[in-house]
Coordinates of C-alpha atoms in Angstrom, one line a residue:
X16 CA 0.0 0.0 0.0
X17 CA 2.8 2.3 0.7
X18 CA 5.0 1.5 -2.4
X19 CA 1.7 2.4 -4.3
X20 CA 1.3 5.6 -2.7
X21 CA 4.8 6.5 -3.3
X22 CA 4.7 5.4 -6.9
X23 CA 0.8 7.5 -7.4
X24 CA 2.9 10.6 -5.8
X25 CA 5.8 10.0 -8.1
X26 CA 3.8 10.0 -11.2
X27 CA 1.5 13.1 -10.4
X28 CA 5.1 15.2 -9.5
X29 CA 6.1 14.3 -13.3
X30 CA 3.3 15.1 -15.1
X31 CA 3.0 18.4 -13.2
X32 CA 6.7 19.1 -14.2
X33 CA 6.0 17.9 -18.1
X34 CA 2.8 20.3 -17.8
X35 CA 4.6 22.9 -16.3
X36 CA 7.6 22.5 -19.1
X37 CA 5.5 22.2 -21.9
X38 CA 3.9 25.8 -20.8
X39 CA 7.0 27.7 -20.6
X40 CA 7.9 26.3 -24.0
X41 CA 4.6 27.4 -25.4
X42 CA 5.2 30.9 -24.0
X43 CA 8.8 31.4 -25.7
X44 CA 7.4 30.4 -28.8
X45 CA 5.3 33.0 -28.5
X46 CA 7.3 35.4 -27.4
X47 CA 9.8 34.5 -30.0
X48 CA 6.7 34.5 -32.8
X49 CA 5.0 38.3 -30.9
X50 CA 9.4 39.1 -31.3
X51 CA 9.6 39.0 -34.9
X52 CA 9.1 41.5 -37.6
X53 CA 5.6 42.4 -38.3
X54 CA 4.5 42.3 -42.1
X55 CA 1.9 45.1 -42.5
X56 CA -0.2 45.6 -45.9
X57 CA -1.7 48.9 -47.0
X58 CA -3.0 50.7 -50.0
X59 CA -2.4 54.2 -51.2
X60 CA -5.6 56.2 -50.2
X61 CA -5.2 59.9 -49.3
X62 CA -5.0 60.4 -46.1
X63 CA -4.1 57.4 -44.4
X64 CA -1.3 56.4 -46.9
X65 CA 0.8 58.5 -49.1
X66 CA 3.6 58.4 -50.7
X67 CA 6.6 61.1 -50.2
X68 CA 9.9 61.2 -51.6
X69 CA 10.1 57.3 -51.2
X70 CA 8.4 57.0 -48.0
X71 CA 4.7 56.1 -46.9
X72 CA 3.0 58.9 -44.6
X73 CA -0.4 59.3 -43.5
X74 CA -2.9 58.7 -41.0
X75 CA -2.5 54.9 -41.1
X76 CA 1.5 55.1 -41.0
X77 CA 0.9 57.3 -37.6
X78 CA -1.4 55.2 -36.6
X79 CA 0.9 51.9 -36.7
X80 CA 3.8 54.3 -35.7
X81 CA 1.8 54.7 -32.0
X82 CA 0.5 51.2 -31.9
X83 CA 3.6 49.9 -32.1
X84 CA 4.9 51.9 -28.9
X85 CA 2.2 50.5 -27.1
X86 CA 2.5 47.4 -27.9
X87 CA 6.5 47.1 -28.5
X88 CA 6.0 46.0 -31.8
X89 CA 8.4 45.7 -35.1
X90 CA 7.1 45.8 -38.4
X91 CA 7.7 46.3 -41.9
X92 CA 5.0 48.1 -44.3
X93 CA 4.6 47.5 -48.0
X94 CA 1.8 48.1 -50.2
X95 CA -0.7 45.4 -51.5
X96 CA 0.8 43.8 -54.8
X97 CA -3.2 44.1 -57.1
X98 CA -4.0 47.3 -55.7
X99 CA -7.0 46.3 -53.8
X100 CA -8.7 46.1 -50.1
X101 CA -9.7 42.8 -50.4
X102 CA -12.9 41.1 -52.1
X103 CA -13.8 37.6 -52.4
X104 CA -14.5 35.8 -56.3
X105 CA -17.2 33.4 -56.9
X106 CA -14.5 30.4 -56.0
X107 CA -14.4 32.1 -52.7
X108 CA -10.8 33.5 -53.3
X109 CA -9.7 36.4 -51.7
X110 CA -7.6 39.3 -53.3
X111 CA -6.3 42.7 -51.9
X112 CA -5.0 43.3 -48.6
X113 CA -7.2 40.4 -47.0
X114 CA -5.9 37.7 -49.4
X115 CA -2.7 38.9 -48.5
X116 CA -3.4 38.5 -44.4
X117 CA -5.5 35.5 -45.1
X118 CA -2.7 33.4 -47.5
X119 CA 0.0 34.5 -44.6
X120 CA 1.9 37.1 -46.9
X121 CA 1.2 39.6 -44.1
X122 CA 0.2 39.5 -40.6
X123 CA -1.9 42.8 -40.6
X124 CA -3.4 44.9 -42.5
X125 CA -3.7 48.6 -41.9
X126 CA -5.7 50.9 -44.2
X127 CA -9.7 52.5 -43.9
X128 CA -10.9 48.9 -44.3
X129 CA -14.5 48.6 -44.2
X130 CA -16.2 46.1 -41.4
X131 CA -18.5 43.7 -43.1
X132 CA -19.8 40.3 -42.2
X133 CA -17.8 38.9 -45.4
X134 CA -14.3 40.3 -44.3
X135 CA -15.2 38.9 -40.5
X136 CA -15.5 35.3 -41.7
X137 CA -12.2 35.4 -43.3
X138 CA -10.3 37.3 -40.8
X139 CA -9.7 39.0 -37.3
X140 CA -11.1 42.7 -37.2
X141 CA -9.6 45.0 -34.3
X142 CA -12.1 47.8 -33.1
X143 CA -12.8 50.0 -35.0
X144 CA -10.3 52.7 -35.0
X145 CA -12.5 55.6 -37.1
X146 CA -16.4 55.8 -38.0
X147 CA -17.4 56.4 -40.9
X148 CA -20.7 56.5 -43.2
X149 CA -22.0 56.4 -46.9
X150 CA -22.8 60.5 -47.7
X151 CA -23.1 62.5 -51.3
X152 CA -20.9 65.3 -52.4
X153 CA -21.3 67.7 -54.8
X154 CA -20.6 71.2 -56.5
X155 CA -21.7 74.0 -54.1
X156 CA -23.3 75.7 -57.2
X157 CA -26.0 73.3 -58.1
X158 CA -27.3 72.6 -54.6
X159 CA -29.4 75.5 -52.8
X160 CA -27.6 75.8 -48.7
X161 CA -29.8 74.7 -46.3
X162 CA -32.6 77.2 -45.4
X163 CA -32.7 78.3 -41.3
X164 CA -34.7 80.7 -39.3
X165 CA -32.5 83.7 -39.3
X166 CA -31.7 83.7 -43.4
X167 CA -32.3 87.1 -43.4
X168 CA -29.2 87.9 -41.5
X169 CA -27.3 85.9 -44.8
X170 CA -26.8 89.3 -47.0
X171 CA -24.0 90.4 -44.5
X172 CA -21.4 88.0 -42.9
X173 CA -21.1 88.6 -39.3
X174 CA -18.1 90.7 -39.0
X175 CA -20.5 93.3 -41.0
X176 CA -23.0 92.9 -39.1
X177 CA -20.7 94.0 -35.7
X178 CA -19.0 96.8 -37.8
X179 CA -22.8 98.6 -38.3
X180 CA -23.6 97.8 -35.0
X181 CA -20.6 99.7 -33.4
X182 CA -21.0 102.5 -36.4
X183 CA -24.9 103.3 -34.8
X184 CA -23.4 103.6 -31.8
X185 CA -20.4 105.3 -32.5
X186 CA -22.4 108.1 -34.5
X187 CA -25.4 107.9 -31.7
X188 CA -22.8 109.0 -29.2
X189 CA -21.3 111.6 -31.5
X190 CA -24.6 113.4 -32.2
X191 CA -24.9 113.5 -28.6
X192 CA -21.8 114.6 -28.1
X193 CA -21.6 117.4 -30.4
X194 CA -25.2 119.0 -29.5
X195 CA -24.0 119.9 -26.6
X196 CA -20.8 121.5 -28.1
X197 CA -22.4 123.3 -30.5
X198 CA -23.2 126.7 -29.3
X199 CA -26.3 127.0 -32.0
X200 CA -27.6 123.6 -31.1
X201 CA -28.0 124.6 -27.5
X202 CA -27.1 128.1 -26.7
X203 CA -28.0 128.8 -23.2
X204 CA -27.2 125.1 -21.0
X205 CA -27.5 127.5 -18.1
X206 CA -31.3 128.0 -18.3
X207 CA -32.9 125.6 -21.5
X208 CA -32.2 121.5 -21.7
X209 CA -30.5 120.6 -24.9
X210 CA -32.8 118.4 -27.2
X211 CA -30.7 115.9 -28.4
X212 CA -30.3 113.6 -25.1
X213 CA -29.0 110.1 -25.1
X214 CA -31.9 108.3 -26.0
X215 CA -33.1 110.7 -28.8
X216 CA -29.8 110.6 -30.4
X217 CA -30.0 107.0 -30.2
X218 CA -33.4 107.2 -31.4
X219 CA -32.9 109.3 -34.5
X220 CA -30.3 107.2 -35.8
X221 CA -32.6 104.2 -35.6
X222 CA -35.0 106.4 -37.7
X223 CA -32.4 107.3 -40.2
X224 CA -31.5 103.4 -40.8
X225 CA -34.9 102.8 -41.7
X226 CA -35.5 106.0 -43.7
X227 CA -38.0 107.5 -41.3
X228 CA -37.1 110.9 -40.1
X229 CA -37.1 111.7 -36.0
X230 CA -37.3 115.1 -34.4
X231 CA -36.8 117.5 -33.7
X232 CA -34.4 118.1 -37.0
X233 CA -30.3 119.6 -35.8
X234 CA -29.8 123.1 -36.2
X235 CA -26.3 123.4 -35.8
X236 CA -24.0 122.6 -39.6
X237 CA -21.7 120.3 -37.0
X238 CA -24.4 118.0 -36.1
X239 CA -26.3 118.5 -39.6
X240 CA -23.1 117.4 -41.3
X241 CA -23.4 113.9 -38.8
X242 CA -26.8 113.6 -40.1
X243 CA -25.7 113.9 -43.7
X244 CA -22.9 111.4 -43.7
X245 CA -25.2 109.0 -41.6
X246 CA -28.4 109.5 -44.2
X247 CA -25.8 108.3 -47.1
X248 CA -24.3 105.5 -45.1
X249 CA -27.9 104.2 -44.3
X250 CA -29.0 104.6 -48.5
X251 CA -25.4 102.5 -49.4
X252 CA -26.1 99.9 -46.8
X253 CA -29.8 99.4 -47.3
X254 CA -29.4 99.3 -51.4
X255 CA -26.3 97.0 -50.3
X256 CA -28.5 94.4 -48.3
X257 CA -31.5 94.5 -50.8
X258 CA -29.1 94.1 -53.8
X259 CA -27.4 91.4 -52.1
X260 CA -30.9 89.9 -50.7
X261 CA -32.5 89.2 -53.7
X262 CA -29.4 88.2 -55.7
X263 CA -29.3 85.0 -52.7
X264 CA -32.9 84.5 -53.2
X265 CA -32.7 84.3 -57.4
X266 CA -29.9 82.0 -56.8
X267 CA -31.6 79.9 -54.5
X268 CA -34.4 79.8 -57.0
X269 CA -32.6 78.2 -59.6
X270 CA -30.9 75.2 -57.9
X271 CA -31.5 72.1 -56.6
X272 CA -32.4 71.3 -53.0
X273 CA -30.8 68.1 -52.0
X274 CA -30.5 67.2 -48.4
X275 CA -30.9 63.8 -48.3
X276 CA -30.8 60.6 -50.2
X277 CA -34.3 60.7 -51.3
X278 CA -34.1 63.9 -52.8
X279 CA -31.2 62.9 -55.0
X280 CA -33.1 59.8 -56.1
X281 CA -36.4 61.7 -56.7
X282 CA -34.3 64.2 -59.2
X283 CA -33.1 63.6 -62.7
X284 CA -31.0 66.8 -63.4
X285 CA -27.9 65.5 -61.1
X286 CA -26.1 62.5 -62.5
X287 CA -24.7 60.3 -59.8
X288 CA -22.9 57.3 -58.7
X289 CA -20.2 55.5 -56.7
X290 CA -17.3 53.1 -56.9
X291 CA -17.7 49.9 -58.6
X292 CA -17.8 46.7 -56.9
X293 CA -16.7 48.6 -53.2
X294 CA -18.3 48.1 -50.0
X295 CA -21.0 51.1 -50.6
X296 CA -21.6 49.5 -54.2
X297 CA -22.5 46.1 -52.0
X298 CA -24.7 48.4 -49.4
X299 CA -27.2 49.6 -52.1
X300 CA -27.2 46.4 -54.4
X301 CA -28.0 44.2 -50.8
X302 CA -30.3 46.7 -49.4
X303 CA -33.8 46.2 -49.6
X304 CA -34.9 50.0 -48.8
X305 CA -37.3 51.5 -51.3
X306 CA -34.8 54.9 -51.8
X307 CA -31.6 53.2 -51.8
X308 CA -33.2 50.6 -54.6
X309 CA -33.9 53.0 -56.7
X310 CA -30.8 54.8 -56.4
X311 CA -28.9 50.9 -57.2
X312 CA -31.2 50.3 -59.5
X313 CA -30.4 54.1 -61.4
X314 CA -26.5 53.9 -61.1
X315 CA -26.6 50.5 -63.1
X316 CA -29.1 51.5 -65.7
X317 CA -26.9 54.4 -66.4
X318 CA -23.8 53.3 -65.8
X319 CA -22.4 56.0 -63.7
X320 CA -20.1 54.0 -61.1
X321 CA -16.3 55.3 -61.5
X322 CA -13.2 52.9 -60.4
X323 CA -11.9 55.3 -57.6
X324 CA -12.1 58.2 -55.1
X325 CA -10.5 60.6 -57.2
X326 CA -12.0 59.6 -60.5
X327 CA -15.7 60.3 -58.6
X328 CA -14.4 63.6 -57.3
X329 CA -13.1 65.0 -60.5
X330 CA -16.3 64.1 -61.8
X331 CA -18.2 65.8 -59.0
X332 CA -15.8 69.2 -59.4
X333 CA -16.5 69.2 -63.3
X334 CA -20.4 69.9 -63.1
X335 CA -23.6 67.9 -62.5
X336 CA -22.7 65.0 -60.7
X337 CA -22.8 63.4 -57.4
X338 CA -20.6 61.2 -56.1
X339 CA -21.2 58.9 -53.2
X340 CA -18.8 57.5 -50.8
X341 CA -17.6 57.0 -47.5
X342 CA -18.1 59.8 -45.6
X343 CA -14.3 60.6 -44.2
X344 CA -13.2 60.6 -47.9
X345 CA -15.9 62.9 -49.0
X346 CA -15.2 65.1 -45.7
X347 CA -11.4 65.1 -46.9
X348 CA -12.4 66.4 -50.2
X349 CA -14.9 69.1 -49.1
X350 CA -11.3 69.9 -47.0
X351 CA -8.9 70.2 -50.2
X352 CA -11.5 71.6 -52.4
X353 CA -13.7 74.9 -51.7
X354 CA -16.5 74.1 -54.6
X355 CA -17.5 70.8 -53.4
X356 CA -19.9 70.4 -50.2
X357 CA -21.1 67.3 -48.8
X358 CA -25.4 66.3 -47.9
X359 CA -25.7 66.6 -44.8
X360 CA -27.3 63.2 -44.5
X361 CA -25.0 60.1 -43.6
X362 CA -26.3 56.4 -43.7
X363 CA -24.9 53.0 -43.4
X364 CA -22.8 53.7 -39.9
X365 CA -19.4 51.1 -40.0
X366 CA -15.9 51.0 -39.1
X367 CA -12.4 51.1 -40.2
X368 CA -10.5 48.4 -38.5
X369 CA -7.3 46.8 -38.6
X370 CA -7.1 43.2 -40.1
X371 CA -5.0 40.2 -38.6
X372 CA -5.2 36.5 -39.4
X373 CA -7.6 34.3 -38.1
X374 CA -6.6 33.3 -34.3
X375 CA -3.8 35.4 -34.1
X376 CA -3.4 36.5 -30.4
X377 CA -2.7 40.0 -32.1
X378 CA -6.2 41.5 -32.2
X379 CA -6.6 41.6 -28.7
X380 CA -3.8 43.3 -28.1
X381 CA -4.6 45.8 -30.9
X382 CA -8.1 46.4 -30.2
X383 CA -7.1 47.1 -26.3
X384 CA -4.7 49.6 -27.8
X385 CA -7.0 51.0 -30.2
X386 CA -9.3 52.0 -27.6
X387 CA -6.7 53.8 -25.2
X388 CA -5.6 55.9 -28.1
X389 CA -9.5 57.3 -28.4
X390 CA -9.5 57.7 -24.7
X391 CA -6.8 59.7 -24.9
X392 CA -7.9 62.2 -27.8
X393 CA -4.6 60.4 -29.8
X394 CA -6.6 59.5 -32.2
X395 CA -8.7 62.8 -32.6
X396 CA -5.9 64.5 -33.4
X397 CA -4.4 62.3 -35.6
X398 CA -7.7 63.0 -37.3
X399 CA -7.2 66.6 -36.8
X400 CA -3.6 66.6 -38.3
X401 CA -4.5 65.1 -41.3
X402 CA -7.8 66.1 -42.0
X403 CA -7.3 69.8 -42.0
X404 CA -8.4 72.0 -44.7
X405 CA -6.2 74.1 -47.1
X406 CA -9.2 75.9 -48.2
X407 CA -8.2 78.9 -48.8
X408 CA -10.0 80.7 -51.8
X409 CA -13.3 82.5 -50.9
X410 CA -16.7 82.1 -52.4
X411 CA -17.2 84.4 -55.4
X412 CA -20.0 85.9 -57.2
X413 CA -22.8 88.2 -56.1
X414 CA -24.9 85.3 -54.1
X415 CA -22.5 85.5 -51.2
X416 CA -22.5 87.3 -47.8
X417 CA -21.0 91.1 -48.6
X418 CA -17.7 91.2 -45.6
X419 CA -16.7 94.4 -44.1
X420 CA -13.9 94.6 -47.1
X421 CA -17.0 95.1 -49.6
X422 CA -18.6 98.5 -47.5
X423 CA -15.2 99.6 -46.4
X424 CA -15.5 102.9 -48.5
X425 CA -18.4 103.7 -46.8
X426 CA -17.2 102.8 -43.1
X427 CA -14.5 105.1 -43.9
X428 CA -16.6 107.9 -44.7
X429 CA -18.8 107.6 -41.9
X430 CA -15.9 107.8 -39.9
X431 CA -14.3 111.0 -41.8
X432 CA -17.6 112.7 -41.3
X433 CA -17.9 111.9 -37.5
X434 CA -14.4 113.2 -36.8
X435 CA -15.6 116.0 -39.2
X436 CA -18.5 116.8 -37.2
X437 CA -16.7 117.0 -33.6
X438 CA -14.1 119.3 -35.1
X439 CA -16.8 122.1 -36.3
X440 CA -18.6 121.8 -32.6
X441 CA -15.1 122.2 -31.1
X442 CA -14.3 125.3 -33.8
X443 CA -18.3 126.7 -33.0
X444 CA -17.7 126.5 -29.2
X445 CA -13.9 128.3 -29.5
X446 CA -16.0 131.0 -31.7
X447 CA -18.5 131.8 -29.0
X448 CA -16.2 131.5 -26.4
X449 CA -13.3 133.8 -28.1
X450 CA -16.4 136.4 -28.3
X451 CA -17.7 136.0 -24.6
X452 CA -13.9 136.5 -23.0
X453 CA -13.9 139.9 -25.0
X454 CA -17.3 141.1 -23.2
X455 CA -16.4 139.7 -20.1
X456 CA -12.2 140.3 -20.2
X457 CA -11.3 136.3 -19.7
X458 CA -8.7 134.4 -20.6
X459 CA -10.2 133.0 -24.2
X460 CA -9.0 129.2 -22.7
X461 CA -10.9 129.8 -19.4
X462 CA -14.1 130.7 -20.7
X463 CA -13.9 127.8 -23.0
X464 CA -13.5 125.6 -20.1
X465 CA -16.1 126.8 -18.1
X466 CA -18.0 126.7 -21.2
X467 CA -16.9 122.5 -21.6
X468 CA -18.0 122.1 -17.8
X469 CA -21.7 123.4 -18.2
X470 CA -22.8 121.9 -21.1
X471 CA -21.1 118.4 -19.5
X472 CA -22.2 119.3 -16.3
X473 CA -24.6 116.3 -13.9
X474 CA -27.9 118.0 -15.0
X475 CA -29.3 117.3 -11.6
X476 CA -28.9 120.7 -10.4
X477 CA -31.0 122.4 -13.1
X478 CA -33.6 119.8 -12.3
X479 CA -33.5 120.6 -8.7
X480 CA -34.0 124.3 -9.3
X481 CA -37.1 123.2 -11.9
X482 CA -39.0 121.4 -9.0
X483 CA -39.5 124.9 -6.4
X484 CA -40.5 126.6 -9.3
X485 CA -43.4 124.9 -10.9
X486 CA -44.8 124.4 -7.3
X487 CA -44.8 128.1 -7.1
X488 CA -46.5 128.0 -10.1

């Protein structure tokens, strides 16, 4: 009994040591396999792969550049031999960058490849590392802008706006100002108030903007030569905003309003398509939706599907023609191009992921590190970086918002004839003053003081004085 215990305790210590030898040798296999030099696929696809003097760049190259800190990873990147992201023939043979992962000629594959329920089956996807969608683009000058409840404001940008807001003010405060300078606006401050207060300066502005007149009307030329420069700033920038007005409003007439994918389908003016045989081709041909039939159904009746990205945006910058496609491309070209705009619609939601074999311990690993980038922003700025647009050419023609550059002429006469208007209060109140220190022998400068201090002086005191005398009344 006890030789059988001994022997039962002798075989269980050798089988643990065989278990625990074949573990570490399955460990530094994989460490030695995790050790080598990664094999990474991609395409050239502005932004995520470029080439530059011999070199790849772009937002996937960054990408693999930080995964690889995370993970302590070496690798080697090459482009995909046929040129394409990977589609599967009628023998069930894959080509692209997922034959290349699924035959073992790379291990991963890094580009803005599509999730689908095809590419899952024949390999590992990571997280997604961007979102993306299937949107329209299109030549700004076809579409009518989106209509909202302040479109009247569109004749002006918004620095205009701000300039005529600070010019009412601005010549508001001078008309105050100068009324009570001018000597033959308000000649006695000592026993009469002056007319033009605050708020009726303010308010006979506002009635000059509109073209309705306020009284009472200026006597003095300093403040009549404010109301005059005013009166034809108000005629330039109202004939300004109509002219401009209706020009938005013909132009809106006469172009298409396209918003969503319905409306595109519903119209036949705008020719339209997508890439043939790619994964938003598949989307409309599988889908069983009424609109995005129609639209399948279209694009192969008129054969209007183009073999790549660029080919459908040249198309979409040479006239009537919409071009669908995967929403960060279409963003990227809206970005590098100032006559294209993009629907403001977006259907189809997937991912771009990152492709490994199937049952490769990678993807675990890469998805994990996928997900901290995107806590961290990384990945937002990587977006950011390479994303950002160069547009820098402005909208021409008449149907735009005027900018402060358009009505500068005008600003600066408004602002000639303010200055012009303080200068003749300033000579009228040395005139009277210069003829009051004669009667009185003064000092010409001290009359003209006391002279400034009255006519700026709290008016509390004259009201004070008012009050004892109407009750005596």
């Amino acid at each position: 009994m006890g030789k059988a215990l001994v022997l039962l305790c002798g075989s269980v210590l050798m089988l643990a040591q065989f278990c625990i030898a074949g573990k570490h040798s399955i460990m530094a296999g994989r460490t030695k396999r995790d050790a080598r030099t990664l094999r990474v696929t991609t395409i050239l696809q502005e932004p995520y792969t470029m080439e530059k003097n011999s070199a790849l760049e772009g937002y996937c190259i960054d990408l693999m550049k930080e995964l690889s800190k995370k993970l302590d990873l070496k690798y080697t990147v090459h482009l995909v031999k046929d040129g394409f992201y990977g589609r599967q023939d009628a023998q069930g043979n894959w080509n692209g960058m997922i034959g290349e992962v699924v035959r073992s000629e790379a291990d991963l594959a890094m580009a803005s490849l599509t999730i689908t329920a095809m590419r899952e089956k024949a390999v590992e996807l990571t997280k997604p590392f961007m979102q993306t969608g299937i949107g329209i683009i299109l030549r700004k000058d076809i579409v009518s802008s989106e209509s909202h409840f302040f479109e009247f404001l569109n004749p002006f940008s918004k620095e205009t706006w701000i300039g005529i807001l600070i010019a009412y003010l601005m010549t508001s405060v001078c008309l105050f100002i100068v009324a009570r300078l001018s000597p033959c606006e308000w000649s006695e401050p000592q026993t009469e108030g002056n007319r033009f207060t605050l708020l009726h300066s303010f308010w006979y502005a506002a009635g000059a903007l509109t073209l309705q007149g306020a009284g009472p009307q200026p006597k003095a030329l300093s403040v009549r030569v404010i109301s005059v420069i005013w009166w034809l700033f108000t005629v330039v920038l109202l004939a300004s905003y109509i002219a401009s007005f209706s020009s938005m409003r013909n132009s809106d007439s006469a172009k298409l309003s396209i918003e969503t994918f319905e409306d595109l389908a519903k119209q036949d003016i705008i020719e339209y398509g997508t890439i043939r045989d790619s994964s938003t081709f598949s989307f409309f041909k599988n889908s069983n939706h009424p609109t995005y039939r129609m639209i399948y159904e279209h694009m192969q009746r008129r054969h209007s599907l183009v073999s790549s990205v660029e080919e459908g945006i040249r198309k979409a910058q040479g006239g009537s023609f919409a071009f669908i496609g995967e929403s960060m491309s279409l963003d990227l070209a809206v970005a590098r191009y100032c006559s294209l705009t993009r629907v403001p619609e977006v259907i189809g939601m997937r991912g771009y992921a990152v492709a490994t074999a199937l049952g490769s311990p990678l993807v675990k690993n890469l998805s994990v590190a996928i997900l901290q980038l995107t806590e961290s922003g990384e990945l937002e700025y990587l977006r950011e970086k390479w994303w950002a647009t160069t547009c820098v050419s402005k909208e021409g023609g008449s149907s735009g918002p005027l900018n402060p550059h358009c009505l500068g002429g005008i600003f600066f006469i408004l602002a000639g004839g303010l200055a012009l208007g303080v200068l003749l209060a300033l000579v009228e109140l040395a005139v009277k003053s210069k003829t009051s220190a004669e009667e009185q022998k003064k000092s010409c400068c001290s009359v003209f003081s006391e002279e400034l201090s009255c006519r700026f002086r709290n008016s509390s005191s004259k009201k004070d004085r008012d009050v004892p005398e109407k009750s005596k009344a």
